[in-house]
Short mmCIF file of C-alpha atoms and ligand atoms in Angstrom, two decimals:
data_model
loop_
_atom_site.label_atom_id
_atom_site.label_comp_id
_atom_site.label_asym_id
_atom_site.label_seq_id
_atom_site.Cartn_x
_atom_site.Cartn_y
_atom_site.Cartn_z
CA MET A 19 114.66 97.48 91.88
CA ILE A 20 113.77 93.80 91.54
CA SER A 21 116.66 91.45 91.04
CA PHE A 22 116.37 87.94 89.67
CA LYS A 23 119.76 86.90 90.94
CA VAL A 24 119.44 83.72 92.98
CA SER A 25 120.95 84.40 96.39
CA ASP A 26 123.20 81.90 98.16
CA MET A 27 120.55 81.43 100.83
CA GLU A 28 117.80 80.67 98.30
CA LYS A 29 120.09 78.26 96.51
CA GLN A 30 120.90 76.44 99.76
CA VAL A 31 117.21 76.18 100.67
CA ALA A 32 116.30 75.02 97.16
CA ASP A 33 119.07 72.38 97.18
CA LEU A 34 118.06 71.09 100.61
CA ILE A 35 114.38 70.81 99.72
CA HIS A 36 115.16 69.40 96.28
CA GLY A 37 117.13 66.60 97.95
CA MET A 38 114.22 65.78 100.25
CA ALA A 39 111.74 65.92 97.36
CA LYS A 40 113.93 63.55 95.35
CA ASP A 41 114.76 61.10 98.12
CA ILE A 42 111.54 61.10 100.14
CA MET A 43 108.70 62.15 97.82
CA ARG A 44 109.55 60.64 94.44
CA PRO A 45 109.91 57.05 95.69
CA ILE A 46 106.45 57.09 97.35
CA ALA A 47 104.59 59.19 94.76
CA ARG A 48 103.05 56.28 92.86
CA TYR A 49 102.07 54.42 96.03
CA TYR A 50 99.99 57.31 97.37
CA ASP A 51 98.49 57.93 93.94
CA GLU A 52 97.18 54.37 94.12
CA HIS A 53 96.25 54.50 97.83
CA GLU A 54 94.10 57.60 97.97
CA HIS A 55 93.12 58.78 101.47
CA GLN A 56 96.02 56.94 103.13
CA ARG A 57 98.08 59.38 105.18
CA PRO A 58 101.72 59.62 103.98
CA THR A 59 103.58 59.15 107.27
CA GLU A 60 106.94 59.38 105.47
CA LEU A 61 106.37 63.15 105.24
CA GLU A 62 106.72 63.75 108.99
CA PRO A 63 110.34 65.01 108.63
CA PHE A 64 108.94 67.97 106.64
CA ARG A 65 106.75 69.18 109.53
CA VAL A 66 109.56 71.26 111.07
CA ILE A 67 110.40 72.95 107.76
CA MET A 68 106.76 73.71 107.05
CA GLN A 69 106.24 75.28 110.45
CA ALA A 70 109.44 77.32 110.15
CA GLY A 71 108.48 78.85 106.81
CA GLY A 72 105.49 77.22 105.17
CA MET A 73 102.45 79.24 104.28
CA GLY A 74 103.03 81.93 106.92
CA THR A 75 104.22 84.25 104.23
CA GLY A 76 105.42 87.72 105.15
CA ARG A 77 103.94 87.69 108.66
CA LYS A 78 105.02 90.57 110.87
CA LYS A 79 106.30 89.84 114.36
CA LYS A 80 104.64 91.32 117.43
CA SER A 81 106.87 94.36 117.40
CA GLY A 82 105.68 95.15 113.87
CA GLU A 83 109.05 94.09 112.48
CA LYS A 84 109.30 91.70 109.56
CA LYS A 85 110.48 88.12 110.13
CA GLU A 86 114.22 87.63 110.58
CA ILE A 87 114.71 87.00 106.86
CA LYS A 88 115.92 90.28 105.42
CA VAL A 89 114.31 91.77 102.33
CA THR A 90 117.02 92.92 99.97
CA ASP A 91 117.43 93.44 96.26
CA ASP A 92 118.40 89.78 96.23
CA LYS A 93 114.70 89.16 97.00
CA ILE A 94 115.29 86.99 100.06
CA GLY A 95 111.87 87.65 101.60
CA ALA A 96 109.49 85.22 103.26
CA ASN A 97 107.31 85.06 100.12
CA ALA A 98 110.31 84.48 97.87
CA MET A 99 111.52 81.70 100.13
CA SER A 100 108.07 80.11 100.15
CA ILE A 101 107.80 79.99 96.37
CA THR A 102 111.33 78.61 96.09
CA GLY A 103 110.41 75.81 98.48
CA ALA A 104 107.02 75.21 96.86
CA GLU A 105 108.56 74.80 93.41
CA GLU A 106 111.05 72.21 94.64
CA LEU A 107 108.44 70.30 96.63
CA ALA A 108 106.05 70.25 93.67
CA TRP A 109 108.93 69.03 91.52
CA GLY A 110 108.94 66.09 93.93
CA ASP A 111 105.16 65.62 93.86
CA VAL A 112 102.29 68.13 93.93
CA GLY A 113 99.91 65.83 95.80
CA LEU A 114 102.48 65.00 98.48
CA MET A 115 103.44 68.67 98.69
CA LEU A 116 99.83 69.49 99.54
CA ALA A 117 99.79 66.62 102.04
CA LEU A 118 102.77 67.96 103.98
CA PRO A 119 101.90 68.10 107.67
CA GLY A 120 102.18 71.28 109.67
CA GLN A 121 100.92 74.03 107.39
CA GLY A 122 98.08 74.38 104.90
CA LEU A 123 96.35 77.12 102.93
CA GLY A 124 94.59 78.30 106.09
CA ASN A 125 97.94 79.36 107.49
CA ALA A 126 98.25 81.95 104.75
CA ALA A 127 94.91 83.40 105.89
CA ILE A 128 95.97 83.39 109.54
CA SER A 129 99.22 85.05 108.57
CA ALA A 130 97.48 87.70 106.49
CA VAL A 131 94.56 88.59 108.77
CA ALA A 132 95.12 87.42 112.40
CA THR A 133 95.86 89.74 115.30
CA ASP A 134 99.09 89.15 117.23
CA GLU A 135 97.18 87.29 119.93
CA GLN A 136 95.47 85.06 117.35
CA TYR A 137 98.75 84.49 115.56
CA GLU A 138 100.26 83.28 118.84
CA ARG A 139 97.37 80.83 119.26
CA PHE A 140 96.95 79.57 115.71
CA GLY A 141 100.08 80.50 113.71
CA SER A 142 101.79 77.15 114.20
CA LYS A 143 98.67 74.98 113.86
CA TYR A 144 98.06 72.98 110.71
CA ALA A 145 95.27 75.01 109.09
CA ALA A 146 92.95 74.22 106.18
CA MET A 147 90.97 76.88 104.36
CA ALA A 148 87.22 76.47 103.77
CA ILE A 149 85.60 78.90 101.35
CA THR A 150 83.89 76.80 98.66
CA GLU A 151 80.29 75.65 99.22
CA PRO A 152 77.81 73.67 97.15
CA GLY A 153 76.40 77.00 95.90
CA CYS A 154 79.55 79.13 95.87
CA GLY A 155 82.99 78.74 94.33
CA SER A 156 84.36 81.26 91.88
CA ASP A 157 82.20 83.99 93.36
CA ALA A 158 83.47 83.81 96.92
CA SER A 159 81.20 86.70 97.91
CA ALA A 160 78.21 84.32 97.62
CA VAL A 161 79.21 82.47 100.81
CA SER A 162 76.10 81.42 102.72
CA THR A 163 77.56 79.67 105.78
CA THR A 164 76.39 81.80 108.68
CA ALA A 165 78.08 82.99 111.87
CA VAL A 166 75.74 84.35 114.53
CA LEU A 167 77.04 85.99 117.70
CA ASP A 168 75.49 84.46 120.82
CA GLY A 169 77.03 85.81 124.03
CA ASP A 170 80.74 85.07 123.94
CA GLU A 171 80.46 82.63 121.07
CA TYR A 172 79.81 82.55 117.35
CA VAL A 173 77.50 79.80 116.13
CA LEU A 174 78.40 78.48 112.67
CA ASN A 175 76.03 76.69 110.31
CA GLY A 176 76.71 75.59 106.75
CA GLU A 177 78.55 73.17 104.48
CA LYS A 178 82.00 73.55 102.93
CA ILE A 179 83.22 71.36 100.09
CA PHE A 180 86.58 70.58 98.48
CA VAL A 181 88.58 71.55 101.55
CA THR A 182 92.24 70.63 101.05
CA ASP A 183 93.64 69.12 104.29
CA GLY A 184 90.08 69.19 105.63
CA ASP A 185 90.46 65.78 107.26
CA ARG A 186 94.06 65.95 108.45
CA CYS A 187 94.30 69.56 109.65
CA GLU A 188 94.23 70.80 113.26
CA VAL A 189 92.19 73.96 112.61
CA VAL A 190 89.99 75.21 109.76
CA VAL A 191 89.74 78.81 108.61
CA VAL A 192 86.09 79.15 107.60
CA TRP A 193 84.57 81.95 105.56
CA ALA A 194 81.08 82.78 106.83
CA THR A 195 78.70 85.70 106.71
CA LEU A 196 77.65 87.69 109.75
CA ASP A 197 74.62 88.97 107.88
CA LYS A 198 73.77 87.80 104.34
CA SER A 199 71.66 90.93 103.71
CA LYS A 200 74.78 93.12 104.10
CA GLY A 201 76.59 91.48 101.19
CA ARG A 202 80.28 90.80 100.80
CA ASN A 203 81.45 93.17 103.56
CA ALA A 204 79.77 90.93 106.13
CA ILE A 205 81.98 87.96 105.16
CA LYS A 206 84.63 87.17 107.77
CA SER A 207 86.98 84.31 108.45
CA PHE A 208 86.78 82.23 111.63
CA VAL A 209 89.16 79.69 113.11
CA VAL A 210 87.51 76.44 114.15
CA GLU A 211 89.53 73.84 116.03
CA LYS A 212 89.08 70.22 115.02
CA GLY A 213 87.11 68.35 117.66
CA THR A 214 84.78 71.28 118.28
CA PRO A 215 81.24 69.86 118.70
CA GLY A 216 79.15 70.64 115.61
CA LEU A 217 82.04 70.26 113.14
CA THR A 218 82.06 66.96 111.26
CA VAL A 219 84.07 65.71 108.32
CA GLY A 220 81.74 64.46 105.59
CA LYS A 221 82.97 62.49 102.63
CA LEU A 222 86.49 62.56 101.21
CA GLU A 223 86.68 63.24 97.48
CA HIS A 224 88.08 60.74 94.98
CA LYS A 225 90.08 62.81 92.51
CA CYS A 226 91.67 62.74 89.06
CA GLY A 227 95.06 63.82 90.47
CA ILE A 228 96.83 64.98 93.65
CA ARG A 229 95.40 61.88 95.31
CA ALA A 230 97.92 62.03 98.16
CA SER A 231 96.19 65.20 99.32
CA ASP A 232 92.93 64.87 101.25
CA THR A 233 89.98 66.93 100.01
CA ALA A 234 87.03 66.90 102.38
CA VAL A 235 83.46 68.02 102.89
CA LEU A 236 83.06 69.83 106.23
CA ILE A 237 79.69 70.26 107.92
CA PHE A 238 79.03 72.92 110.54
CA GLN A 239 75.88 72.38 112.56
CA ASP A 240 75.38 74.74 115.50
CA CYS A 241 79.14 74.75 115.85
CA ARG A 242 80.09 77.09 118.70
CA ILE A 243 83.48 78.79 118.79
CA PRO A 244 84.86 81.53 121.08
CA LYS A 245 84.08 84.99 119.74
CA THR A 246 87.82 85.72 119.84
CA ASN A 247 88.24 83.26 116.92
CA ILE A 248 87.00 85.72 114.31
CA LEU A 249 90.05 86.79 112.30
CA GLY A 250 90.67 90.51 111.88
CA ASP A 251 88.03 93.22 112.28
CA PRO A 252 84.75 91.82 113.74
CA GLU A 253 82.72 94.84 112.58
CA ILE A 254 80.79 94.98 109.30
CA ARG A 255 82.19 98.08 107.59
CA PRO A 256 80.31 99.65 104.70
CA GLU A 257 83.47 99.60 102.57
CA GLY A 258 86.50 97.38 102.24
CA GLY A 259 85.58 94.60 104.69
CA PHE A 260 85.89 91.93 102.02
CA LYS A 261 89.34 93.11 100.95
CA GLY A 262 90.81 91.81 104.23
CA VAL A 263 89.78 88.22 103.61
CA MET A 264 90.64 88.46 99.89
CA ALA A 265 94.21 89.52 100.82
CA THR A 266 94.88 85.84 101.51
CA PHE A 267 94.83 85.15 97.76
CA ASP A 268 97.63 87.64 97.10
CA ALA A 269 99.90 85.34 99.11
CA THR A 270 98.54 81.98 97.97
CA ARG A 271 98.13 82.55 94.21
CA PRO A 272 101.88 82.94 93.50
CA LEU A 273 102.40 79.79 95.57
CA VAL A 274 99.98 77.85 93.36
CA GLY A 275 101.84 79.23 90.33
CA ALA A 276 105.04 77.85 91.89
CA LEU A 277 103.40 74.42 92.28
CA ALA A 278 102.58 74.42 88.57
CA LEU A 279 106.13 75.51 87.78
CA GLY A 280 107.67 72.70 89.85
CA CYS A 281 105.45 70.03 88.31
CA ALA A 282 105.98 71.29 84.75
CA ARG A 283 109.73 71.47 85.31
CA ALA A 284 109.71 67.86 86.48
CA ALA A 285 107.89 66.83 83.28
CA TYR A 286 110.25 68.86 81.11
CA GLU A 287 113.39 67.41 82.74
CA PHE A 288 112.04 63.85 82.48
CA THR A 289 111.30 64.37 78.79
CA LYS A 290 114.70 65.90 78.10
CA GLU A 291 116.42 62.94 79.76
CA ALA A 292 114.26 60.42 77.88
CA LEU A 293 115.09 62.13 74.58
CA ALA A 294 118.79 62.19 75.43
CA LYS A 295 118.66 58.40 75.96
CA GLU A 296 117.42 58.16 72.37
CA GLY A 297 120.28 60.36 71.21
CA ILE A 298 118.12 63.44 70.73
CA GLU A 299 119.88 66.52 72.12
CA ILE A 300 118.72 70.12 71.93
CA ARG A 301 121.14 72.15 69.84
CA TYR A 302 121.24 75.56 71.50
CA ASP A 303 123.80 76.93 69.05
CA LYS A 304 121.73 76.43 65.88
CA PRO A 305 119.22 78.88 64.38
CA LEU A 306 115.55 77.96 64.74
CA VAL A 307 115.13 76.99 61.07
CA LYS A 308 117.77 74.27 61.45
CA LEU A 309 116.10 72.65 64.46
CA SER A 310 113.79 69.65 64.50
CA ALA A 311 110.15 70.01 65.60
CA ILE A 312 110.96 68.32 68.91
CA GLU A 313 113.86 70.66 69.59
CA LYS A 314 111.59 73.63 68.93
CA ASP A 315 108.99 72.20 71.30
CA MET A 316 111.60 71.76 74.00
CA LEU A 317 112.87 75.33 73.58
CA TRP A 318 109.30 76.63 73.69
CA MET A 319 108.82 74.79 76.98
CA GLU A 320 112.03 76.23 78.42
CA ALA A 321 110.84 79.71 77.51
CA GLN A 322 107.47 79.06 79.14
CA LEU A 323 109.15 77.83 82.33
CA GLU A 324 111.23 81.01 82.46
CA MET A 325 108.16 83.21 81.91
CA MET A 326 106.35 81.41 84.72
CA ARG A 327 109.31 81.85 87.05
CA VAL A 328 109.73 85.58 86.32
CA ILE A 329 106.10 86.54 87.00
CA ILE A 330 105.87 84.29 90.09
CA GLN A 331 109.07 85.81 91.50
CA LYS A 332 107.84 89.30 90.75
CA ALA A 333 104.56 88.71 92.62
CA ALA A 334 106.46 87.32 95.62
CA TRP A 335 109.05 90.10 95.54
CA MET A 336 106.30 92.73 95.57
CA ALA A 337 104.66 91.11 98.59
CA ASP A 338 108.02 90.95 100.37
CA ASN A 339 108.56 94.62 99.68
CA GLY A 340 105.14 95.71 100.92
CA ARG A 341 103.77 96.56 97.48
CA PRO A 342 100.20 95.72 96.46
CA ASN A 343 100.51 92.63 94.25
CA ASN A 344 96.91 91.71 93.50
CA LEU A 345 97.45 92.00 89.73
CA GLU A 346 100.79 90.16 89.72
CA ALA A 347 99.48 87.41 92.05
CA SER A 348 96.68 86.68 89.58
CA MET A 349 99.13 86.85 86.65
CA ALA A 350 101.41 84.35 88.42
CA LYS A 351 98.50 81.98 89.01
CA ALA A 352 97.07 82.39 85.50
CA LYS A 353 100.41 81.95 83.73
CA GLY A 354 101.48 79.11 86.02
CA GLY A 355 98.20 77.22 85.69
CA LYS A 356 97.90 77.52 81.93
CA ALA A 357 101.53 77.12 80.85
CA GLY A 358 102.06 74.33 83.37
CA ASN A 359 99.28 72.28 81.85
CA LEU A 360 100.40 72.96 78.28
CA ILE A 361 103.91 71.79 79.19
CA VAL A 362 102.93 68.51 80.87
CA GLN A 363 100.57 67.71 78.00
CA LYS A 364 103.27 68.49 75.45
CA CYS A 365 105.71 66.21 77.28
CA VAL A 366 103.20 63.33 77.22
CA GLU A 367 102.63 64.03 73.52
CA ILE A 368 106.35 64.00 72.69
CA LEU A 369 107.03 60.74 74.54
CA GLY A 370 103.82 59.06 73.36
CA PRO A 371 103.30 55.68 75.09
CA ILE A 372 106.13 56.36 77.58
CA GLY A 373 104.30 59.51 78.56
CA TYR A 374 100.97 57.72 78.92
CA SER A 375 102.18 54.57 80.67
CA GLN A 376 101.93 54.18 84.43
CA ARG A 377 105.47 52.82 84.40
CA TYR A 378 106.58 56.42 84.79
CA LEU A 379 105.25 59.42 86.70
CA LEU A 380 104.71 61.67 83.68
CA GLU A 381 101.06 60.65 83.15
CA LYS A 382 100.46 61.32 86.85
CA TRP A 383 102.00 64.78 86.63
CA MET A 384 99.58 65.55 83.79
CA ARG A 385 96.66 64.60 86.08
CA ASP A 386 98.17 66.32 89.12
CA ASN A 387 98.91 69.62 87.44
CA LYS A 388 95.39 70.20 86.16
CA VAL A 389 94.16 71.36 89.56
CA ASN A 390 96.68 74.21 89.65
CA ASP A 391 94.50 75.92 87.07
CA ILE A 392 91.33 75.34 89.13
CA TYR A 393 91.69 75.98 92.88
CA GLU A 394 92.48 79.40 94.36
CA GLY A 395 90.47 80.83 91.45
CA THR A 396 90.19 79.26 88.01
CA GLN A 397 91.98 80.50 84.88
CA GLN A 398 88.88 82.46 83.88
CA ILE A 399 88.62 84.13 87.28
CA GLN A 400 92.28 85.19 87.13
CA MET A 401 91.64 86.67 83.69
CA LEU A 402 88.76 88.67 85.15
CA VAL A 403 90.91 89.98 88.00
CA ILE A 404 93.74 90.87 85.61
CA ALA A 405 91.40 92.64 83.17
CA ARG A 406 89.73 94.60 85.98
CA ARG A 407 93.08 95.71 87.38
CA ILE A 408 94.54 96.74 84.03
CA LEU A 409 91.40 98.49 82.79
CA GLY A 410 90.49 99.97 86.17
CA TYR A 411 87.02 98.42 86.07
CA GLY A 412 85.06 97.39 89.16
CA ARG A 413 83.10 94.17 89.56
CA ASP A 414 79.97 96.05 88.51
CA MET A 415 81.52 96.74 85.07
CA LEU A 416 83.24 93.41 84.41
CA ALA A 417 81.81 90.23 85.97
C1 FAD B 12 91.38 69.39 94.42
C2 FAD B 12 90.69 70.64 94.84
C3 FAD B 12 91.07 71.24 96.03
C4 FAD B 12 90.40 72.39 96.47
N1 FAD B 12 90.76 72.96 97.66
C5 FAD B 12 90.01 73.97 98.17
C6 FAD B 12 90.26 74.49 99.49
O1 FAD B 12 91.19 74.08 100.17
N2 FAD B 12 89.40 75.42 99.97
C7 FAD B 12 88.37 75.90 99.25
O2 FAD B 12 87.63 76.75 99.76
N3 FAD B 12 88.13 75.47 97.97
C8 FAD B 12 88.92 74.51 97.43
N4 FAD B 12 88.66 74.03 96.16
C9 FAD B 12 87.56 74.58 95.40
C10 FAD B 12 88.02 75.47 94.26
O3 FAD B 12 88.61 76.64 94.75
C11 FAD B 12 86.79 75.75 93.38
O4 FAD B 12 86.42 74.52 92.79
C12 FAD B 12 87.07 76.77 92.31
O5 FAD B 12 87.26 78.03 92.88
C13 FAD B 12 85.93 76.87 91.29
O6 FAD B 12 84.72 77.05 91.93
P1 FAD B 12 83.46 76.11 91.58
O7 FAD B 12 83.91 74.71 91.80
O8 FAD B 12 82.27 76.55 92.36
O9 FAD B 12 83.22 76.33 90.06
P2 FAD B 12 82.31 77.41 89.35
O10 FAD B 12 82.48 78.73 90.04
O11 FAD B 12 80.94 76.87 89.25
O12 FAD B 12 83.00 77.47 87.94
C14 FAD B 12 82.76 76.50 86.92
C15 FAD B 12 83.38 77.01 85.62
O13 FAD B 12 82.80 78.29 85.27
C16 FAD B 12 83.82 79.28 85.13
N5 FAD B 12 83.34 80.58 85.61
C17 FAD B 12 82.76 80.85 86.79
N6 FAD B 12 82.48 82.17 86.90
C18 FAD B 12 82.89 82.75 85.74
C19 FAD B 12 82.89 84.08 85.24
N7 FAD B 12 82.41 85.09 85.94
N8 FAD B 12 83.41 84.28 84.01
C20 FAD B 12 83.91 83.27 83.27
N9 FAD B 12 83.95 81.98 83.70
C21 FAD B 12 83.46 81.72 84.91
C22 FAD B 12 84.98 78.78 85.97
O14 FAD B 12 86.21 79.31 85.53
C23 FAD B 12 84.89 77.27 85.76
O15 FAD B 12 85.53 76.93 84.55
C24 FAD B 12 89.37 72.93 95.68
C25 FAD B 12 89.01 72.33 94.46
C26 FAD B 12 89.66 71.22 94.03
C27 FAD B 12 89.27 70.58 92.74
#
């Protein structure tokens, strides 16, 4: 049975990371918002933490055993720990969280799909994830980057866009098709090391928010990689091949929900403190009809934050306990993305000019949080996944 009790270990981890987010991230957040594409060297102390836990969620050890962290009813699993850390880091700053060195979204893919031998080689490398192309985003099965086997090597050709960590990473996990005519089951993921001839970084995006995080165009032109760098099963199976690569999202979507939760919580706490300075306190002991409009707004936000946390924790708990969590992962992402944005916007609205001014970070959090409802599948795509799962419809019936 799932338990929402916060264990001592989770609390200790959350407190430690919260302290680092407060002392290291917050003071530099505005600087890197204004100096897009500059690498935040102050984040180096986080590298060790990221490599110890990071995005390598729920990875089994060679023996087939789970990581040392025990899964109990207190939900101390690797996924639960990751979302706890992600929330605190995003409370510090979402852009800087994404810019943390050591681990990126690609590590979740390596963790989910790599063989033991591949995990040994790539598990601790800083990995970006390249799926999106100029002609393919929401429909990941439309990938047209190609991978052709030539002797002991695959030859990659294609262009990937909006790759988080694309410039700063050490390796890129690239989705490519072995044979476009065979559809989605021919799509596989490949690990490409930076510096491999044929891989170049194109332009870096200028963005509305999360400016501390680099978002790059990657070009693959006759890029040759060892054939052992294909992740998972190299064969094109008539059924289920695509599910392997899609499993990555079941680990990363709750994490993105946790980023939205951390950012929205930061906005809520800032607003509550600003109101308190003006003598406006929330009266928890009064019935709703006696409360002011602002008090009601604040209580609504608290309820939203709790709803986000419960579904995100559930999705992580299910992953930690070996249960399929595709539905809950999408729910966590959908709820996190939508409620997170409503909360930061409401906070800006309540504080008016204080919320909009660059004197404070609230306006930045509003810009930063927007992306949590876009990448790793937009709000609409999560709704599609959720509807399909609940109704038992396939892609052919609901697209
Ligand atoms: C800052 C940032 C970082 C990113 N990082 C990465 C990364 O690291 N790796 C990576 O591979 N990608 C990354 N992306 C890309 C991101 O995942 C895609 O932008 C996203 O999945 C949407 O795809 P698209 O841009 O092609 O939009 P489209 O698929 O063209 O969608 C446009 C709009 O149409 C809607 N839509 C599309 N299909 C449907 C449908 N069937 N029903 C209803 N509505 C629909 C979408 O919800 C959206 O509102 C990043 C994007 C951003 C902005």
